[in-house]
PDB file of C-alpha atoms and ligand atoms in Angstrom:
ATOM      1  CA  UNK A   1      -5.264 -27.950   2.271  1.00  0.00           C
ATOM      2  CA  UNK A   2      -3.570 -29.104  -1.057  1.00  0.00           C
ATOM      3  CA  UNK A   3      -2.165 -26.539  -2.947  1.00  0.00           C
ATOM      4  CA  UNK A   4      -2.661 -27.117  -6.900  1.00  0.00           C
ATOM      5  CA  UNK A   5      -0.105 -24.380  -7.602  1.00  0.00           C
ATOM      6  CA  UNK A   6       1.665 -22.345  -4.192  1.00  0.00           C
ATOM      7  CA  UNK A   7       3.565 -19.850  -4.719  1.00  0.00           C
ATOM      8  CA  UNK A   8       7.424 -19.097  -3.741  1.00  0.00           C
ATOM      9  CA  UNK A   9       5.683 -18.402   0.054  1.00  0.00           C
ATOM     10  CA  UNK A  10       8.091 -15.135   0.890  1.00  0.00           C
ATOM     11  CA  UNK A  11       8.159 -14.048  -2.642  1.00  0.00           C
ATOM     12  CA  UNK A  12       4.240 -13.873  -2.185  1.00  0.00           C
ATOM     13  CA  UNK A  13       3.693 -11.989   1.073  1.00  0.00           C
ATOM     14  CA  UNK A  14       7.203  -9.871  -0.558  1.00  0.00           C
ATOM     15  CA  UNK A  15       4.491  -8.838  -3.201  1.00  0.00           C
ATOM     16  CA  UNK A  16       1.661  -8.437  -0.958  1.00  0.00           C
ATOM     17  CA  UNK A  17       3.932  -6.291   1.546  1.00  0.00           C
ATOM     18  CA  UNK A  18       5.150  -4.134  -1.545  1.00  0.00           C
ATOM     19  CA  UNK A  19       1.395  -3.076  -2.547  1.00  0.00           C
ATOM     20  CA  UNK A  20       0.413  -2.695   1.187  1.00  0.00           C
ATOM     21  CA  UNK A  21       3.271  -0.174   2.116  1.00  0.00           C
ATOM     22  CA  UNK A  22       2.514   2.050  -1.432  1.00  0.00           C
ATOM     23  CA  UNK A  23      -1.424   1.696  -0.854  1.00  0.00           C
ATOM     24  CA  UNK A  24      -2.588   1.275   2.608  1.00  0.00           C
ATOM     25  CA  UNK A  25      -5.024   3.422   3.891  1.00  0.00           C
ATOM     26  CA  UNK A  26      -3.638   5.953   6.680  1.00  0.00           C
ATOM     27  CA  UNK A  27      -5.065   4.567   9.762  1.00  0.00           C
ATOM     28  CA  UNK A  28      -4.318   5.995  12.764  1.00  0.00           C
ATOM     29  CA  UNK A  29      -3.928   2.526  15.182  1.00  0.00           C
ATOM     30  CA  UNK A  30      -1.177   1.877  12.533  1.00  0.00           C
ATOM     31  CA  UNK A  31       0.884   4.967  12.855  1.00  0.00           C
ATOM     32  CA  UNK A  32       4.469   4.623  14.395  1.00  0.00           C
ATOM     33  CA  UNK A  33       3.234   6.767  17.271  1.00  0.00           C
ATOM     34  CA  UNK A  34      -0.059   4.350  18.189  1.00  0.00           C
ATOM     35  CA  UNK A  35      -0.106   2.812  21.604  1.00  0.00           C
ATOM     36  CA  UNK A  36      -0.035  -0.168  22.638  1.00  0.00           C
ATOM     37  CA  UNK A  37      -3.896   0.478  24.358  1.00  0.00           C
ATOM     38  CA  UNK A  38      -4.809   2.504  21.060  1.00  0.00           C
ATOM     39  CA  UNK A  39      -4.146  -0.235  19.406  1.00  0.00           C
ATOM     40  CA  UNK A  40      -6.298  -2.621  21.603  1.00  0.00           C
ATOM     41  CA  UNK A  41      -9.116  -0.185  21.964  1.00  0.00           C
ATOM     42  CA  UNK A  42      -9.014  -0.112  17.826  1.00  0.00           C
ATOM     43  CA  UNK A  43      -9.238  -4.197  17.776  1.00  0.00           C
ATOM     44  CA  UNK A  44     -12.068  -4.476  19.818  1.00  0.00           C
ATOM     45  CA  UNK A  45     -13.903  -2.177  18.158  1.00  0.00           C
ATOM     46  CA  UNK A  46     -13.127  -3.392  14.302  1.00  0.00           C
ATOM     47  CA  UNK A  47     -14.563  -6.971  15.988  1.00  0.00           C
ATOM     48  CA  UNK A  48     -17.335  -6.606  14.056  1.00  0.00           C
ATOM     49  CA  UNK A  49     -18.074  -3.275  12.982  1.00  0.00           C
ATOM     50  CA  UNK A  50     -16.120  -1.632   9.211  1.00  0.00           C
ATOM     51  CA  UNK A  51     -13.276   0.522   9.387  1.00  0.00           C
ATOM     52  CA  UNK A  52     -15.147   3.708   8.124  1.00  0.00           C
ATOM     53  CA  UNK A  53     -17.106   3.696  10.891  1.00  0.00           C
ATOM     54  CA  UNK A  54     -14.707   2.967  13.372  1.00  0.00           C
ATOM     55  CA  UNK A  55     -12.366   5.443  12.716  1.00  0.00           C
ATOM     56  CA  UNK A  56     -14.160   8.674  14.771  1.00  0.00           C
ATOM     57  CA  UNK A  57     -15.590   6.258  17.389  1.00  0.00           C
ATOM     58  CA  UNK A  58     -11.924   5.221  18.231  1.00  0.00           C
ATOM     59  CA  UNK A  59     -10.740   8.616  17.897  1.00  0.00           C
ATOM     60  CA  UNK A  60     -13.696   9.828  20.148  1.00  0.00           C
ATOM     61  CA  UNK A  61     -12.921   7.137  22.677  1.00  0.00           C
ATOM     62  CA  UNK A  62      -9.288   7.978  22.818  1.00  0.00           C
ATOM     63  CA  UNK A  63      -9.354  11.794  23.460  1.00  0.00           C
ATOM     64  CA  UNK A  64     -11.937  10.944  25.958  1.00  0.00           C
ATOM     65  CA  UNK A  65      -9.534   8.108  27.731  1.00  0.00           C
ATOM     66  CA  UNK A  66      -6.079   7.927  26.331  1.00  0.00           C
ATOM     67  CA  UNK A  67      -5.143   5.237  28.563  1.00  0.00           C
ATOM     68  CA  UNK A  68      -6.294   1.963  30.326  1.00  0.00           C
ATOM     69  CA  UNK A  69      -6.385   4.129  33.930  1.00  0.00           C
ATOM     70  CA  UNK A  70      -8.401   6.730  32.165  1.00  0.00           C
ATOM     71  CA  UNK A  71     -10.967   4.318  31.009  1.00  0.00           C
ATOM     72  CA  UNK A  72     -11.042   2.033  34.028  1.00  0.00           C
ATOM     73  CA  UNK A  73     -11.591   5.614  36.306  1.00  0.00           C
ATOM     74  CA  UNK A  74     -14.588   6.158  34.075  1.00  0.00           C
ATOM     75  CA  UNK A  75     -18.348   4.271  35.132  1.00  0.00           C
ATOM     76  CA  UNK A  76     -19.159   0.944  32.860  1.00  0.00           C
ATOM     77  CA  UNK A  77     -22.144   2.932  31.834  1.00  0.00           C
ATOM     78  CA  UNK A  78     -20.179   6.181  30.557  1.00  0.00           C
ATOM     79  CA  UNK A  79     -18.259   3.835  28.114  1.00  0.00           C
ATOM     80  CA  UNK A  80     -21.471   1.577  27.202  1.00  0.00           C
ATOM     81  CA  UNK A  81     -23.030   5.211  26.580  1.00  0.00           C
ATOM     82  CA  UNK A  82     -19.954   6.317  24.322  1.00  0.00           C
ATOM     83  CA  UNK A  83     -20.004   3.265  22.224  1.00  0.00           C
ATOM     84  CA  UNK A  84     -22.856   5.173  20.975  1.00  0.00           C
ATOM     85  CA  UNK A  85     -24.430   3.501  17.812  1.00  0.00           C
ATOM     86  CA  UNK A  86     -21.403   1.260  16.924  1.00  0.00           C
ATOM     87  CA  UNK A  87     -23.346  -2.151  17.408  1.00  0.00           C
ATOM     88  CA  UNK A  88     -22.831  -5.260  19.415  1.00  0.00           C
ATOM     89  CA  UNK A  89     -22.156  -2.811  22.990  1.00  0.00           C
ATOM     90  CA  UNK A  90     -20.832  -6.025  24.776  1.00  0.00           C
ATOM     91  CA  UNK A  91     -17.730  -4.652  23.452  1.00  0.00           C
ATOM     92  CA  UNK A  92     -17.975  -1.270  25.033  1.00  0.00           C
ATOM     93  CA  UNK A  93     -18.528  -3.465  28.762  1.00  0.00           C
ATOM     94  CA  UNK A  94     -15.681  -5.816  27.881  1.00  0.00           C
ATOM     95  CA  UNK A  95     -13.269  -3.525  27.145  1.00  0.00           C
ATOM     96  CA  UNK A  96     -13.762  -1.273  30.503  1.00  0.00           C
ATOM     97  CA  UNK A  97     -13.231  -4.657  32.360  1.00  0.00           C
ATOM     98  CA  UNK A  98     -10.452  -5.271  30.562  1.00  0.00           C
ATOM     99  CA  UNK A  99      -9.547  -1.730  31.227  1.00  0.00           C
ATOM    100  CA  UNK A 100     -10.001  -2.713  34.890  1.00  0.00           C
ATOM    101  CA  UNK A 101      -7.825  -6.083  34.343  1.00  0.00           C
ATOM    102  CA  UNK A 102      -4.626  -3.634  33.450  1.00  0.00           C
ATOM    103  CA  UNK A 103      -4.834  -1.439  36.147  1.00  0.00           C
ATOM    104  CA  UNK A 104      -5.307  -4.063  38.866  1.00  0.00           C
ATOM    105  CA  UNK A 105      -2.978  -6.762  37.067  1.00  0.00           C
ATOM    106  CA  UNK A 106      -0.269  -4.849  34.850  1.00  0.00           C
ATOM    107  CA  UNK A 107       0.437  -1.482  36.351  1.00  0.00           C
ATOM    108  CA  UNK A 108      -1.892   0.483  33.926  1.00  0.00           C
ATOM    109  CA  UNK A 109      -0.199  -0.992  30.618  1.00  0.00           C
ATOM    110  CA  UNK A 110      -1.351  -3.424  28.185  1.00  0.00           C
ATOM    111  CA  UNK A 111       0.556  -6.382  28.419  1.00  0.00           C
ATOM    112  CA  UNK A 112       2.992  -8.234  26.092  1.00  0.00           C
ATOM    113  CA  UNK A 113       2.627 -12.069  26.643  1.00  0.00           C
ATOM    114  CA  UNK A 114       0.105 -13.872  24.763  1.00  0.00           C
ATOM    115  CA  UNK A 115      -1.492 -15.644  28.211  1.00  0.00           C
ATOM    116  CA  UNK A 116      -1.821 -12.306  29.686  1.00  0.00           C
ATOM    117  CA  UNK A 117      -3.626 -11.152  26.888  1.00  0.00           C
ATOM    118  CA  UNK A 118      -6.047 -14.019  26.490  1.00  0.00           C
ATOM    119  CA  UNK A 119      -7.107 -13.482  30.064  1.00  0.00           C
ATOM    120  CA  UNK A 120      -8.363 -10.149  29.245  1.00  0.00           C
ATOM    121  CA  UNK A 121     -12.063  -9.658  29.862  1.00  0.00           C
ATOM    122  CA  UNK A 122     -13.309  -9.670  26.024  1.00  0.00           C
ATOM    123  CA  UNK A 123      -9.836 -10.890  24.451  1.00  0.00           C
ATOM    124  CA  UNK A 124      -9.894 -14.101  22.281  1.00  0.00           C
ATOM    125  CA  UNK A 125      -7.111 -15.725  20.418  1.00  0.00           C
ATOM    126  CA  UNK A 126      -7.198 -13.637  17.039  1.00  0.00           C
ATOM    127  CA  UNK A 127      -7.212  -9.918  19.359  1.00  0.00           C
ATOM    128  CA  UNK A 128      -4.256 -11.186  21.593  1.00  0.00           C
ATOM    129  CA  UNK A 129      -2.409 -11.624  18.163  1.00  0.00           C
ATOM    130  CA  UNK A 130      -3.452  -8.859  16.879  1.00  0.00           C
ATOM    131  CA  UNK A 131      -2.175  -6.640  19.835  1.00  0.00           C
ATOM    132  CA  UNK A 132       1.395  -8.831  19.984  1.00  0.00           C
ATOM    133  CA  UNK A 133       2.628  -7.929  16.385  1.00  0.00           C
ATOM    134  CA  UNK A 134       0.537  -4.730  15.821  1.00  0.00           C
ATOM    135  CA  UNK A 135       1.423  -3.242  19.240  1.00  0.00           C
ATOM    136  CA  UNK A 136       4.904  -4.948  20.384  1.00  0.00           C
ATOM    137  CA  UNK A 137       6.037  -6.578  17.001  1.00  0.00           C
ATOM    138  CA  UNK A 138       6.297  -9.553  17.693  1.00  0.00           C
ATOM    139  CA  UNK A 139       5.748 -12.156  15.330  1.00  0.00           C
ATOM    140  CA  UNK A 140       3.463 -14.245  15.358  1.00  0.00           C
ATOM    141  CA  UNK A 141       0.108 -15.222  12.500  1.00  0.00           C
ATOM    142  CA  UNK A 142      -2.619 -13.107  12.994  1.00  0.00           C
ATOM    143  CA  UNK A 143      -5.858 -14.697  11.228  1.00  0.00           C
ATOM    144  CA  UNK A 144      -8.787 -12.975  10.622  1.00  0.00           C
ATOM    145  CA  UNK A 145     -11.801 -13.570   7.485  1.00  0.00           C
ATOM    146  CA  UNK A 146      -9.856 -11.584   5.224  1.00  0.00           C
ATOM    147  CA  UNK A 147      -6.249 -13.298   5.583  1.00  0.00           C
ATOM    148  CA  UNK A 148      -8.417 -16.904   5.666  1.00  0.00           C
ATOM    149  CA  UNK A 149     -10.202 -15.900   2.489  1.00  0.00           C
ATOM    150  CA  UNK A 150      -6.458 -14.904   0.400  1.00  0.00           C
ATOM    151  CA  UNK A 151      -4.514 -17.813   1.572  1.00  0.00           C
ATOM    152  CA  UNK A 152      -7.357 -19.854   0.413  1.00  0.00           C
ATOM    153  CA  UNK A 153      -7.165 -18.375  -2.496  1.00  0.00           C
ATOM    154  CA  UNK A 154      -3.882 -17.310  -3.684  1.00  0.00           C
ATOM    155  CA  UNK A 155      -2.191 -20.155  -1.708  1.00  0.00           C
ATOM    156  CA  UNK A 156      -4.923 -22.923  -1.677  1.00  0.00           C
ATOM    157  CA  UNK A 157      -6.531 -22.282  -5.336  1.00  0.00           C
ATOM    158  CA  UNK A 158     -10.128 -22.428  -3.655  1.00  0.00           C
ATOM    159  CA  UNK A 159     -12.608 -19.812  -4.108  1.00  0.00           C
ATOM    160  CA  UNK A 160     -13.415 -19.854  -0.297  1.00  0.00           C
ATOM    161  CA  UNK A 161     -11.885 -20.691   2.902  1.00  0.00           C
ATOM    162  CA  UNK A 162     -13.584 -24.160   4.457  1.00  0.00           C
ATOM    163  CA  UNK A 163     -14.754 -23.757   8.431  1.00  0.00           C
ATOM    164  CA  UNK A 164     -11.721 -22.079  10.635  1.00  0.00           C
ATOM    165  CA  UNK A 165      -9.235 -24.698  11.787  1.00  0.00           C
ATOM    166  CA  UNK A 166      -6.965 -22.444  14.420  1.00  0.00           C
ATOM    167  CA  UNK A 167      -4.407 -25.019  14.387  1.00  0.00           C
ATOM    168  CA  UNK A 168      -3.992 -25.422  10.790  1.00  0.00           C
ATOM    169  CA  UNK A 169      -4.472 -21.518   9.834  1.00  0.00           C
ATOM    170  CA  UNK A 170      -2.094 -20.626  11.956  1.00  0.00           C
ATOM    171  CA  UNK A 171       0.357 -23.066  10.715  1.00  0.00           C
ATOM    172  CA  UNK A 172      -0.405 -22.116   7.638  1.00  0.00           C
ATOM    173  CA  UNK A 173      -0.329 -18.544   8.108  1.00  0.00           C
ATOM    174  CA  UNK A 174       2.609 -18.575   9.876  1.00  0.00           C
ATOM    175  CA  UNK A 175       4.620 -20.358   6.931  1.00  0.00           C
ATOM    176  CA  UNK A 176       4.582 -17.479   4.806  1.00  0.00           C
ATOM    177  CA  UNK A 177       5.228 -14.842   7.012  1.00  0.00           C
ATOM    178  CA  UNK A 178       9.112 -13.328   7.026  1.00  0.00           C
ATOM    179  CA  UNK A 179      11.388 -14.258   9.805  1.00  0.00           C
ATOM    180  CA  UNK A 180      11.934 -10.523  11.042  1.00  0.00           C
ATOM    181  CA  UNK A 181       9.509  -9.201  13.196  1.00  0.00           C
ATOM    182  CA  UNK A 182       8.735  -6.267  11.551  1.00  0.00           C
ATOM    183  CA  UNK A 183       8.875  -7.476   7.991  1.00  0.00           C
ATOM    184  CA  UNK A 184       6.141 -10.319   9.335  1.00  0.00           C
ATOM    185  CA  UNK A 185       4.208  -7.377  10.936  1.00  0.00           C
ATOM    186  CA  UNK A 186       4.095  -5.299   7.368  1.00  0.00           C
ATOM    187  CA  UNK A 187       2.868  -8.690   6.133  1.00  0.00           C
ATOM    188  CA  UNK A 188      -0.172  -9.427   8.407  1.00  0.00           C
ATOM    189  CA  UNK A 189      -1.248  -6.146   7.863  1.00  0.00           C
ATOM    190  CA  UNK A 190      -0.804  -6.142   4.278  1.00  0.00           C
ATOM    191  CA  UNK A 191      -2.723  -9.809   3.861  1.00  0.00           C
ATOM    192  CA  UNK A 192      -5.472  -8.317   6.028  1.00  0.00           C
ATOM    193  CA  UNK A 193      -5.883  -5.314   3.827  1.00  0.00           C
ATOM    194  CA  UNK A 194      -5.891  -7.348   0.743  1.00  0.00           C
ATOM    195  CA  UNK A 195      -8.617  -9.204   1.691  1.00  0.00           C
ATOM    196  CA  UNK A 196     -10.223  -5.928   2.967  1.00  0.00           C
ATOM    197  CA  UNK A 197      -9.741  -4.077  -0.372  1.00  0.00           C
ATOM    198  CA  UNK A 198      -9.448  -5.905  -3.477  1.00  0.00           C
ATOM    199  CA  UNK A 199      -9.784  -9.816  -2.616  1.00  0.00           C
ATOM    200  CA  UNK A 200     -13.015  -9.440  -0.983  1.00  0.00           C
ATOM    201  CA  UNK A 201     -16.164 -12.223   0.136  1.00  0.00           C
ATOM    202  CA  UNK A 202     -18.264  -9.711  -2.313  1.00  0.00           C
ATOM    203  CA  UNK A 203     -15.927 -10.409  -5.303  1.00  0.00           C
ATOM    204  CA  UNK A 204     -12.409 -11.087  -6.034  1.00  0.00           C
ATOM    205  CA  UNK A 205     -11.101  -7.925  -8.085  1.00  0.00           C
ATOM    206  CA  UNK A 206      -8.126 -10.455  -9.301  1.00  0.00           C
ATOM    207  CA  UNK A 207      -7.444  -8.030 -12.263  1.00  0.00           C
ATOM    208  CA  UNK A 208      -6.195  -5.127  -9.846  1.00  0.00           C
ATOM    209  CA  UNK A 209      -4.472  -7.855  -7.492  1.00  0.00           C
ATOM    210  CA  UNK A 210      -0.642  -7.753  -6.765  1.00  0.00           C
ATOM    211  CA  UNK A 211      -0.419 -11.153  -6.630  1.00  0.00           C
ATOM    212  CA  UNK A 212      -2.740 -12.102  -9.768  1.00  0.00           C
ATOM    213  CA  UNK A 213       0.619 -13.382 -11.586  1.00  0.00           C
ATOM    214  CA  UNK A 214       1.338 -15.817  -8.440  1.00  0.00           C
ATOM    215  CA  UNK A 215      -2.116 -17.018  -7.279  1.00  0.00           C
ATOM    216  CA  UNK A 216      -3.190 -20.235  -7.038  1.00  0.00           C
ATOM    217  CA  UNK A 217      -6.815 -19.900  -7.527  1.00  0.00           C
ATOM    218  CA  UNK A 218      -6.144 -17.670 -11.098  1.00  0.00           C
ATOM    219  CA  UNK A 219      -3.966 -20.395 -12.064  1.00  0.00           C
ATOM    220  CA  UNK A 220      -6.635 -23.142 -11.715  1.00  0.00           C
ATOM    221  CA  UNK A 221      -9.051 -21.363 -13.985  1.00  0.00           C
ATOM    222  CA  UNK A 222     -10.804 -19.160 -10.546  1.00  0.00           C
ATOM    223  CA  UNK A 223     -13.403 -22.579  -9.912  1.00  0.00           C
ATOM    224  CA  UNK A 224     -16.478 -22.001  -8.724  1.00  0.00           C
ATOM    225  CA  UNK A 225     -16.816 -22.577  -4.965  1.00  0.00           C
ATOM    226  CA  UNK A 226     -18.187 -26.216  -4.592  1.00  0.00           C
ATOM    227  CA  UNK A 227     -18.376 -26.441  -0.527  1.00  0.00           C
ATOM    228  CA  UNK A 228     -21.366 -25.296   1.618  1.00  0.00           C
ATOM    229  CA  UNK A 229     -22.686 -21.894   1.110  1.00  0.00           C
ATOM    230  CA  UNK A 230     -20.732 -19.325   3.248  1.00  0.00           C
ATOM    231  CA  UNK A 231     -22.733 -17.946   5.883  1.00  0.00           C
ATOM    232  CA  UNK A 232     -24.742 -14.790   5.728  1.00  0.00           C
ATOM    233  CA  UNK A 233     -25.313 -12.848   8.253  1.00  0.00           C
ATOM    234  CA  UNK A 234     -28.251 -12.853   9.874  1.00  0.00           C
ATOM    235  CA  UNK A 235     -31.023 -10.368   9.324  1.00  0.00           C
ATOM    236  CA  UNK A 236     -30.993  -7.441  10.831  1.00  0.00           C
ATOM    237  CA  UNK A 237     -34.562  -6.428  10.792  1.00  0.00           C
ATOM    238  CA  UNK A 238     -36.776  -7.850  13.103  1.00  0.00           C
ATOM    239  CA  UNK A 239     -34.052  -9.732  14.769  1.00  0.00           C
ATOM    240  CA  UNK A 240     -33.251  -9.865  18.657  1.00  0.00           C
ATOM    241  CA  UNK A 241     -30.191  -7.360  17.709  1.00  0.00           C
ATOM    242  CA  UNK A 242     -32.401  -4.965  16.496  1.00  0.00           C
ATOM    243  CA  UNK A 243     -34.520  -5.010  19.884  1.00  0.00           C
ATOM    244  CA  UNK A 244     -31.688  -4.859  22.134  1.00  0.00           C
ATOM    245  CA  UNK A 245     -30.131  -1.588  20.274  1.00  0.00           C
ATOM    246  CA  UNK A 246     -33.860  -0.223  20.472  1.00  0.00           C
ATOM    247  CA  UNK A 247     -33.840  -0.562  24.489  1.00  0.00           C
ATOM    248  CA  UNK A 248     -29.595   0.283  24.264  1.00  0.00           C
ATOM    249  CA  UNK A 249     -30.528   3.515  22.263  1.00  0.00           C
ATOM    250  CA  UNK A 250     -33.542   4.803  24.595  1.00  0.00           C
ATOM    251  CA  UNK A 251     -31.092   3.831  27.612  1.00  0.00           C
ATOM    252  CA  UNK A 252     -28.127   5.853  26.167  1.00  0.00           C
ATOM    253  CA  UNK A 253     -30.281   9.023  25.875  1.00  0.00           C
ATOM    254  CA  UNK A 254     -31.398   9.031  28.859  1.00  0.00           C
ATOM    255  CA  UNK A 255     -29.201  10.603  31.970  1.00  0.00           C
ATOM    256  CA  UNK A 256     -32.357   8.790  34.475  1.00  0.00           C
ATOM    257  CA  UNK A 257     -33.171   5.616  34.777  1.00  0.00           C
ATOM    258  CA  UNK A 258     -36.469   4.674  32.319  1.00  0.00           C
ATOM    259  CA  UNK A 259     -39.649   2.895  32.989  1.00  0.00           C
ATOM    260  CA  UNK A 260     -39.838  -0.426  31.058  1.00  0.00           C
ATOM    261  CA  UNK A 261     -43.281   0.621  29.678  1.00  0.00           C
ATOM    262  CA  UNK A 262     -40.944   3.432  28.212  1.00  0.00           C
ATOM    263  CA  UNK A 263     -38.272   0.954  27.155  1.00  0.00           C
ATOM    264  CA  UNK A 264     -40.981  -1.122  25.029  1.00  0.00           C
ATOM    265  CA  UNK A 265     -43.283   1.445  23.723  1.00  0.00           C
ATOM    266  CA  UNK A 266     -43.969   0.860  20.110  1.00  0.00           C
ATOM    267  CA  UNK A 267     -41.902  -2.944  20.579  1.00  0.00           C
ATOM    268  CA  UNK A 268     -43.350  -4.524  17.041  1.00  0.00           C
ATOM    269  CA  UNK A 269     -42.963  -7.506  19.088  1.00  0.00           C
ATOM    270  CA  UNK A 270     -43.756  -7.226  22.870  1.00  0.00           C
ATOM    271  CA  UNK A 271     -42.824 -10.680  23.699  1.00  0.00           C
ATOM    272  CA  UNK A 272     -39.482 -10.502  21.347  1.00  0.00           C
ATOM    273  CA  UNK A 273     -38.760  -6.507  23.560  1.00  0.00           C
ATOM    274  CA  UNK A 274     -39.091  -8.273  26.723  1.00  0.00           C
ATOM    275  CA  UNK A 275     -36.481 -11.245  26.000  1.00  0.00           C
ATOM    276  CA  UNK A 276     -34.318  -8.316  24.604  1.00  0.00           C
ATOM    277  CA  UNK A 277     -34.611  -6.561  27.725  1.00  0.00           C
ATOM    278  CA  UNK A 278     -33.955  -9.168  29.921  1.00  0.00           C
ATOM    279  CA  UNK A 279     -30.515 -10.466  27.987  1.00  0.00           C
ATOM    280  CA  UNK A 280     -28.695  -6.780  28.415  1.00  0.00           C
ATOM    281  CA  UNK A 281     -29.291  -7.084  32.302  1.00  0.00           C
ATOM    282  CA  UNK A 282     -28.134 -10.597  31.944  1.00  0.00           C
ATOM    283  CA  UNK A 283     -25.437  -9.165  30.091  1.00  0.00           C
ATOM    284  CA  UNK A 284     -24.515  -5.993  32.237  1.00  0.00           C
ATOM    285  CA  UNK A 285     -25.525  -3.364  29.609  1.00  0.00           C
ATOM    286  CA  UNK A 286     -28.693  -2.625  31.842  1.00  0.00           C
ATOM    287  CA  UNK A 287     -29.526  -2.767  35.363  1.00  0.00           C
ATOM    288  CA  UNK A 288     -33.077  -2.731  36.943  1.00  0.00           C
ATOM    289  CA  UNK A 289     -32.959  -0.168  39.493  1.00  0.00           C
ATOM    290  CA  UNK A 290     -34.933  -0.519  42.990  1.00  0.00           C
ATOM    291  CA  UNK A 291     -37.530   1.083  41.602  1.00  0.00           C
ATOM    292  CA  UNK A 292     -38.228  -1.549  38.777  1.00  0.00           C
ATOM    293  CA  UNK A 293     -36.721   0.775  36.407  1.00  0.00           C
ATOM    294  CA  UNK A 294     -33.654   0.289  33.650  1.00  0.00           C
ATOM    295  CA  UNK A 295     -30.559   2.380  33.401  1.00  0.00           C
ATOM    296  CA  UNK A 296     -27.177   2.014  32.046  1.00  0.00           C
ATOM    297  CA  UNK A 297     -24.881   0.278  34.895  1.00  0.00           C
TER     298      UNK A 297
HETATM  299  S1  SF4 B   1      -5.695 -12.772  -7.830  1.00  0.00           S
HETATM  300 FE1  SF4 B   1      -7.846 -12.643  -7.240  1.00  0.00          FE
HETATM  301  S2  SF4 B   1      -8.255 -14.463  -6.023  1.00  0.00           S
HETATM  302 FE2  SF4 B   1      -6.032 -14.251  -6.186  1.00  0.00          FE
HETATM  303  S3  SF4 B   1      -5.457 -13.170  -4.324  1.00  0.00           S
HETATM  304 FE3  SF4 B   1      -5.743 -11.641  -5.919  1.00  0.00          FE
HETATM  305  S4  SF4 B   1      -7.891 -10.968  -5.770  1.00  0.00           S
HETATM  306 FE4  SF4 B   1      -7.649 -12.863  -4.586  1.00  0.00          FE
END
């Protein structure tokens, strides 16, 4: 990506790092004391859900299993049932398996190497990174949306990122990170809360930014984004989401297994509850008992 004006890189994420360490939010996967599996259990679930509403879940999750053995000990369904309402429950299933993974594989702890990671039930490229600096400081890019969206803008001088490009984010990520460890790990976390807090998809609040003086995008006169519309997310009502976590919910409450006339009851669309039903035992989030009836696995 060309760069119309980029700025001195380490003299950038120095800035970045500066506001970070004086106004990050007190998270508790970040403290000194988190674990290595705290910190992976805290990954999986801020895949796709906000930090707000993460923040009991993962506390929840780690009184109830402080440590890979605890977890994998525990029934697929207990953890699918403790996701609770957190969304996309895929997660909740991934993560026991992966929970699983460490106990039969690595002793009971969560590995260090990058391969190990990645063939973790549930673990793709971004999460393995993720783990490796925020876990085991190491250093190494971590790109999510957020840290996409400010080195597009502060370093590119575009008012959005274009499609991901691992390859090239990385590189590009990488080349403004510090050479120490630590100092690169302060910096991943401090471009990811940037573009959490202040240089957001909503709006860009460039006139509380750290880096306002330095970026790229500012300096070009903030253009107008001239690519393809960002994707929205889908719609939430009356989507196939919305059916599963109708089934997920009546499934959760219940300690028996359920009828599937009970399941569907009151589906707006029976056809649209049916398909729903049928992709959680597809997925492992349901089972059909001998019966013909549904229950957590
Ligand atoms: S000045 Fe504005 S566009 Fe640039 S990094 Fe800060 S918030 Fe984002």
């Amino acid at each position: 990506m060309a760069s119309p004006n980029p700025p001195a890189d380490t003299a950038f994420t120095a800035a970045v790092s500066a506001w970070y360490l004086d106004q990050r939010r007190d998270l508790p996967w970040r403290a000194d004391d988190a674990t290595p599996w705290g910190v992976l259990v805290s990954e999986f679930m801020l895949q796709q859900t906000q930090v707000d509403r993460v923040l009991p879940k993962w506390h929840e999750w780690m009184r109830a299993w402080p440590t890979p053995t605890d977890l994998a000990q525990a029934g697929a369904g207990e953890a699918i049932r403790a996701w609770g309402r957190l969304g996309y429950p895929r997660r909740a299933a991934w993560l026991h398996a992966a929970a699983q993974q460490i106990c039969a594989e690595h002793d009971g702890q969560v590995p260090n190497r990058l391969s190990d990671l990645l063939a973790l039930k549930g673990i793709g490229d971004y999460t393995a990174r993720a783990v490796l600096v925020f876990a085991f400081h190491q250093r190494h890019p971590v790109v999510d949306t957020n840290v996409r969206r400010v080195i597009a803008r502060a370093i590119g001088g575009h008012a959005e990122p274009g499609s991901p490009k691992p390859a090239a984010d990385h590189a590009q990520t990488e080349a403004i990170l510090p050479n120490d460890p630590e100092s690169a790990r302060i910096a991943s976390y401090a471009l990811m809360e940037l573009g959490a807090l202040i240089c957001t998809a909503r709006s860009a609040k460039c006139d509380v930014c750290p880096v306002q003086h330095m970026c790229a995008w500012v300096a070009a006169g903030s253009p107008a984004h001239s690519g393809p519309k960002p994707r929205r997310q889908a719609r939430f009502e009356g989507s196939d989401r919305q059916a599963r976590g109708r089934i997920m919910s009546r499934l959760r409450a219940s300690e028996q297994s359920v009828a599937q006339e009970a399941l569907l009851q009151d589906a707006p669309d029976r056809q649209q509850a049916e398909r729903a039903l049928a992709s959680l035992v597809a997925d492992g989030l349901a089972v059909r008992t001998r019966d013909g009836e549904y229950q957590l696995p």
